[in-house]
mmCIF file of C-alpha atoms in Angstrom:
data_model
loop_
_atom_site.group_PDB
_atom_site.id
_atom_site.type_symbol
_atom_site.label_atom_id
_atom_site.label_comp_id
_atom_site.label_asym_id
_atom_site.label_seq_id
_atom_site.Cartn_x
_atom_site.Cartn_y
_atom_site.Cartn_z
ATOM 1 C CA UNK A 23 58.718 150.706 170.847
ATOM 2 C CA UNK A 24 60.475 150.465 174.165
ATOM 3 C CA UNK A 25 61.641 153.600 175.978
ATOM 4 C CA UNK A 26 64.172 153.682 178.741
ATOM 5 C CA UNK A 27 63.201 155.438 181.988
ATOM 6 C CA UNK A 28 65.351 158.453 181.027
ATOM 7 C CA UNK A 29 63.674 158.715 177.619
ATOM 8 C CA UNK A 30 60.268 158.460 179.257
ATOM 9 C CA UNK A 31 61.166 161.204 181.738
ATOM 10 C CA UNK A 32 62.459 163.465 178.955
ATOM 11 C CA UNK A 33 59.257 162.911 176.982
ATOM 12 C CA UNK A 34 57.062 163.716 179.989
ATOM 13 C CA UNK A 35 59.046 166.890 180.714
ATOM 14 C CA UNK A 36 58.846 167.990 177.069
ATOM 15 C CA UNK A 37 55.096 167.435 176.972
ATOM 16 C CA UNK A 38 54.609 169.251 180.280
ATOM 17 C CA UNK A 39 56.697 172.225 179.123
ATOM 18 C CA UNK A 40 54.878 172.389 175.796
ATOM 19 C CA UNK A 41 51.506 172.297 177.533
ATOM 20 C CA UNK A 42 52.533 174.924 180.064
ATOM 21 C CA UNK A 43 53.941 177.200 177.356
ATOM 22 C CA UNK A 44 50.860 177.025 175.140
ATOM 23 C CA UNK A 45 48.541 177.634 178.111
ATOM 24 C CA UNK A 46 50.500 180.535 179.616
ATOM 25 C CA UNK A 47 51.730 182.322 176.473
ATOM 26 C CA UNK A 48 48.472 184.261 175.855
ATOM 27 C CA UNK A 49 48.588 185.631 179.405
ATOM 28 C CA UNK A 50 52.210 186.653 178.958
ATOM 29 C CA UNK A 51 51.665 188.295 175.552
ATOM 30 C CA UNK A 52 48.381 189.996 176.452
ATOM 31 C CA UNK A 53 48.397 190.879 180.161
ATOM 32 C CA UNK A 54 45.297 192.275 181.828
ATOM 33 C CA UNK A 55 44.985 196.019 181.317
ATOM 34 C CA UNK A 56 46.951 195.988 178.049
ATOM 35 C CA UNK A 57 44.954 196.663 174.876
ATOM 36 C CA UNK A 58 44.563 193.581 172.704
ATOM 37 C CA UNK A 59 45.777 194.253 169.133
ATOM 38 C CA UNK A 60 43.081 194.700 166.512
ATOM 39 C CA UNK A 61 44.277 191.746 164.437
ATOM 40 C CA UNK A 62 43.869 189.412 167.422
ATOM 41 C CA UNK A 63 40.266 190.594 167.862
ATOM 42 C CA UNK A 64 39.738 190.113 164.127
ATOM 43 C CA UNK A 65 41.123 186.574 164.272
ATOM 44 C CA UNK A 66 38.865 185.866 167.236
ATOM 45 C CA UNK A 67 35.834 186.732 165.126
ATOM 46 C CA UNK A 68 36.753 184.980 161.859
ATOM 47 C CA UNK A 69 38.676 181.876 162.937
ATOM 48 C CA UNK A 70 35.744 179.952 164.457
ATOM 49 C CA UNK A 71 33.853 180.120 161.143
ATOM 50 C CA UNK A 72 36.994 179.266 159.194
ATOM 51 C CA UNK A 73 37.593 176.230 161.409
ATOM 52 C CA UNK A 74 34.023 175.006 160.926
ATOM 53 C CA UNK A 75 34.461 175.361 157.167
ATOM 54 C CA UNK A 76 37.750 173.480 157.359
ATOM 55 C CA UNK A 77 36.115 170.658 159.320
ATOM 56 C CA UNK A 78 33.251 170.397 156.815
ATOM 57 C CA UNK A 79 35.682 170.190 153.900
ATOM 58 C CA UNK A 80 37.803 167.640 155.771
ATOM 59 C CA UNK A 81 34.763 165.480 156.560
ATOM 60 C CA UNK A 82 33.516 165.541 152.973
ATOM 61 C CA UNK A 83 36.862 165.105 151.183
ATOM 62 C CA UNK A 84 36.507 161.328 150.795
ATOM 63 C CA UNK A 85 32.899 161.358 149.567
ATOM 64 C CA UNK A 86 32.601 159.838 146.104
ATOM 65 C CA UNK A 87 29.699 161.392 144.218
ATOM 66 C CA UNK A 88 30.129 159.004 141.262
ATOM 67 C CA UNK A 89 29.831 155.772 143.272
ATOM 68 C CA UNK A 90 26.793 154.431 145.091
ATOM 69 C CA UNK A 91 25.421 155.876 147.476
ATOM 70 C CA UNK A 92 26.544 159.121 145.779
ATOM 71 C CA UNK A 93 27.073 160.997 149.052
ATOM 72 C CA UNK A 94 23.453 160.564 150.077
ATOM 73 C CA UNK A 95 24.130 159.734 153.774
ATOM 74 C CA UNK A 96 26.322 162.805 154.095
ATOM 75 C CA UNK A 97 23.762 165.029 152.369
ATOM 76 C CA UNK A 98 20.940 163.762 154.590
ATOM 77 C CA UNK A 99 23.052 164.267 157.729
ATOM 78 C CA UNK A 100 23.983 167.807 156.653
ATOM 79 C CA UNK A 101 20.342 168.642 155.982
ATOM 80 C CA UNK A 102 19.468 167.205 159.395
ATOM 81 C CA UNK A 103 22.124 169.391 161.035
ATOM 82 C CA UNK A 104 20.838 172.487 159.255
ATOM 83 C CA UNK A 105 17.226 171.690 160.125
ATOM 84 C CA UNK A 106 17.975 170.974 163.787
ATOM 85 C CA UNK A 107 20.034 174.130 164.102
ATOM 86 C CA UNK A 108 17.337 176.318 162.593
ATOM 87 C CA UNK A 109 14.689 174.632 164.735
ATOM 88 C CA UNK A 110 16.425 174.613 168.143
ATOM 89 C CA UNK A 111 19.451 176.908 167.588
ATOM 90 C CA UNK A 112 21.559 174.550 169.704
ATOM 91 C CA UNK A 113 24.979 173.652 168.349
ATOM 92 C CA UNK A 114 25.495 170.541 170.460
ATOM 93 C CA UNK A 115 22.061 169.194 169.578
ATOM 94 C CA UNK A 116 22.719 169.845 165.888
ATOM 95 C CA UNK A 117 26.078 168.064 165.948
ATOM 96 C CA UNK A 118 24.778 165.124 167.978
ATOM 97 C CA UNK A 119 21.628 164.785 165.865
ATOM 98 C CA UNK A 120 23.530 164.899 162.597
ATOM 99 C CA UNK A 121 26.071 162.376 163.851
ATOM 100 C CA UNK A 122 23.345 159.990 165.023
ATOM 101 C CA UNK A 123 21.449 160.271 161.728
ATOM 102 C CA UNK A 124 24.635 159.705 159.727
ATOM 103 C CA UNK A 125 25.676 156.681 161.776
ATOM 104 C CA UNK A 126 22.208 155.131 161.506
ATOM 105 C CA UNK A 127 22.262 155.650 157.744
ATOM 106 C CA UNK A 128 25.699 154.175 157.119
ATOM 107 C CA UNK A 129 25.259 151.294 159.593
ATOM 108 C CA UNK A 130 21.789 150.172 158.528
ATOM 109 C CA UNK A 131 20.448 151.589 155.265
ATOM 110 C CA UNK A 132 23.634 152.115 153.228
ATOM 111 C CA UNK A 133 25.658 149.264 154.777
#
């Protein structure tokens, strides 16, 4: 798709305005010294866990438990993530370790 210089400029301005608005809106709505509403604090505590749950469901939505390998690479990677997290209590290590284990499994053993 070819864009004219004017279209390109309009797109850049729209992206810049959208980025600026989303970055500055929290500071405008909740200035320093003003009490943050209770529902915002509530969302701040529950949304991270909800997002993790959403990501897990999204990652596992295409797994076919009735076809070989029956979700075995995913199950092993999840168990690896849980084990690493309980052992080291480090989120980045758990994510990286689980990803590495999963990729090794699907690229070599279950290829």
